[in-house]
CSV table of N, CA and C in Angstrom, one decimal:
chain,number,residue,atom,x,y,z
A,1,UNK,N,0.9,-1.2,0.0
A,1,UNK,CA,0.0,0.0,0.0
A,1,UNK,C,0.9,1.2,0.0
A,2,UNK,N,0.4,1.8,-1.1
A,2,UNK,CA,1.3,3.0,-0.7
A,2,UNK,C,1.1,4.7,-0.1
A,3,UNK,N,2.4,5.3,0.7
A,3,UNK,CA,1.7,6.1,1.6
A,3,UNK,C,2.6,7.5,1.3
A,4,UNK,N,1.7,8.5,1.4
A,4,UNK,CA,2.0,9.7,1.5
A,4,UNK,C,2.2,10.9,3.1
A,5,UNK,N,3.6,11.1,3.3
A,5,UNK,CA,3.5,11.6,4.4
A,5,UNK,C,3.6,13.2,4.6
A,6,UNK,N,3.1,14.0,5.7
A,6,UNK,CA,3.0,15.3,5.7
A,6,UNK,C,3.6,15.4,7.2
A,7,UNK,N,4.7,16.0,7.5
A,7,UNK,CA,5.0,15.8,8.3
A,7,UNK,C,5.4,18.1,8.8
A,8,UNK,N,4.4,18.2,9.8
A,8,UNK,CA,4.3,19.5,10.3
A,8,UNK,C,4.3,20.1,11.7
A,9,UNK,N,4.5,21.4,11.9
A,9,UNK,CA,4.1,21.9,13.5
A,9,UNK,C,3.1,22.5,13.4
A,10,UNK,N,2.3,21.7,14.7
A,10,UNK,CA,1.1,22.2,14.6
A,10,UNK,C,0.6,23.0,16.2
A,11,UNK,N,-0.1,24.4,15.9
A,11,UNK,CA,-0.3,24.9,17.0
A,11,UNK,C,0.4,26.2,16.9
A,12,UNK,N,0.3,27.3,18.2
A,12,UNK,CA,0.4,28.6,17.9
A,12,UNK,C,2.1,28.4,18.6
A,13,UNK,N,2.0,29.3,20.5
A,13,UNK,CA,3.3,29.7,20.5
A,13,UNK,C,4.0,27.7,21.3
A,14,UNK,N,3.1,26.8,21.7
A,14,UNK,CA,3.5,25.4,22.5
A,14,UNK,C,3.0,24.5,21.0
A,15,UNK,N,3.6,24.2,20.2
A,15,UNK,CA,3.3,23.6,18.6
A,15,UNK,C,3.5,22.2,19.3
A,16,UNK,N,3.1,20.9,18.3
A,16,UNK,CA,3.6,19.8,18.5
A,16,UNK,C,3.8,19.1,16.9
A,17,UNK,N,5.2,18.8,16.8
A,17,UNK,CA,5.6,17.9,15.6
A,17,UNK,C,4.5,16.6,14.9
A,18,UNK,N,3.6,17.1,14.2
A,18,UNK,CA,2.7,15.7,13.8
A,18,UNK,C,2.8,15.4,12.4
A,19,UNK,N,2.7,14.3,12.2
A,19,UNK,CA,3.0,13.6,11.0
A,19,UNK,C,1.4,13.2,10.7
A,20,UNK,N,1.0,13.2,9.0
A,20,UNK,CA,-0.4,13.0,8.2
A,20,UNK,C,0.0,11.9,7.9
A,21,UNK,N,-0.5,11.0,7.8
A,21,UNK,CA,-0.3,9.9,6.7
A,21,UNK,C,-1.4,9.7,5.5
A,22,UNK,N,-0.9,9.3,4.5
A,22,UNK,CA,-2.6,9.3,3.0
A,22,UNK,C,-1.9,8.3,2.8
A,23,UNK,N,-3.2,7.0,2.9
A,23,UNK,CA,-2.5,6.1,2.2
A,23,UNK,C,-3.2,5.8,0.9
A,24,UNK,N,-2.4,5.1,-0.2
A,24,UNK,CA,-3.7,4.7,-1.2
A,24,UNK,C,-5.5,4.5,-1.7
A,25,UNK,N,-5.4,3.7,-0.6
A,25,UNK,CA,-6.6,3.4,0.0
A,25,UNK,C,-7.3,4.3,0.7
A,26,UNK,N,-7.1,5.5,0.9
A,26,UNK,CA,-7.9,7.1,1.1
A,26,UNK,C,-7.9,7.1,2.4
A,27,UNK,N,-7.4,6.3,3.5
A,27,UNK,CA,-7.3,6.2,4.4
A,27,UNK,C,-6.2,7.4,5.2
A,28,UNK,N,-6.6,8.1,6.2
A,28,UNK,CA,-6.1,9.1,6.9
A,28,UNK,C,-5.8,8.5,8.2
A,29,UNK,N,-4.4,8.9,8.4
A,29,UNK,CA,-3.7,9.1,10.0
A,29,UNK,C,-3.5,10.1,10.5
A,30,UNK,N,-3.4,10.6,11.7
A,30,UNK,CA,-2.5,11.7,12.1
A,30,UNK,C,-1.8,11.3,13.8
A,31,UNK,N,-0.4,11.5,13.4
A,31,UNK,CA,0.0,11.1,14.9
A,31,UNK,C,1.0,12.6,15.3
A,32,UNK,N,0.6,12.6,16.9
A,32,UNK,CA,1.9,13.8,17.4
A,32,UNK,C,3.0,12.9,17.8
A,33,UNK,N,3.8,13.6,17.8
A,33,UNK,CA,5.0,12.9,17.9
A,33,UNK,C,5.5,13.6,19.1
A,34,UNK,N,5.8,14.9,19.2
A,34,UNK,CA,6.9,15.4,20.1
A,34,UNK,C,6.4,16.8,20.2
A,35,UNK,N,7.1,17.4,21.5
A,35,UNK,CA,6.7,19.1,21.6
A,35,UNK,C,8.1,19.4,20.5
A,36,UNK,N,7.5,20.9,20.2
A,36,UNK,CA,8.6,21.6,19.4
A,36,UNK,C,8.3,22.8,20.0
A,37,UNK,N,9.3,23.7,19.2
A,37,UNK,CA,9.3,25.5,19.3
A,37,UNK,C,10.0,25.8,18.2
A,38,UNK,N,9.5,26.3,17.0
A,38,UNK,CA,9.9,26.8,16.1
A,38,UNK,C,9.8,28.5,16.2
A,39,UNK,N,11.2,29.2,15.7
A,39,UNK,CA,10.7,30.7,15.6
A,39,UNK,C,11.5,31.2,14.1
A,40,UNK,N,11.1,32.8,13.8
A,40,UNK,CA,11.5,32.6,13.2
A,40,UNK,C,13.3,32.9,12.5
A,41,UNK,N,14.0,32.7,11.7
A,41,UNK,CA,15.4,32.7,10.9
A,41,UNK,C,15.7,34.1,10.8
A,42,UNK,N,16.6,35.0,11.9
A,42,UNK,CA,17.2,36.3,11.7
A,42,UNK,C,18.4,36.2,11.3
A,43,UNK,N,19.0,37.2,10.7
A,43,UNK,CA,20.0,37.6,10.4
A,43,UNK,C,20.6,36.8,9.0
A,44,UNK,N,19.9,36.6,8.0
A,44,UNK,CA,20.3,35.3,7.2
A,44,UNK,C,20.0,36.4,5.9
């Protein structure tokens, strides 16, 4: 079966790292995985 993954932070300023899964078969996952903190890239 094959699977398409979306892997994002989700949430405002406390986000958590979650992964979408699509698979073939139209079937939907979504798991969190972990806390994160993303901000944003200065000086570049």
């Amino acid at each position: 079966m094959a699977r398409l993954a979306l892997v994002h932070s989700v949430g405002s300023e406390e986000q958590l790292l979650t992964v979408i899964d699509k698979y073939s078969a139209g079937q939907i996952e979504a798991r969190q995985l972990i806390p994160v903190r993303f901000s944003r890239l200065e000086g570049v």
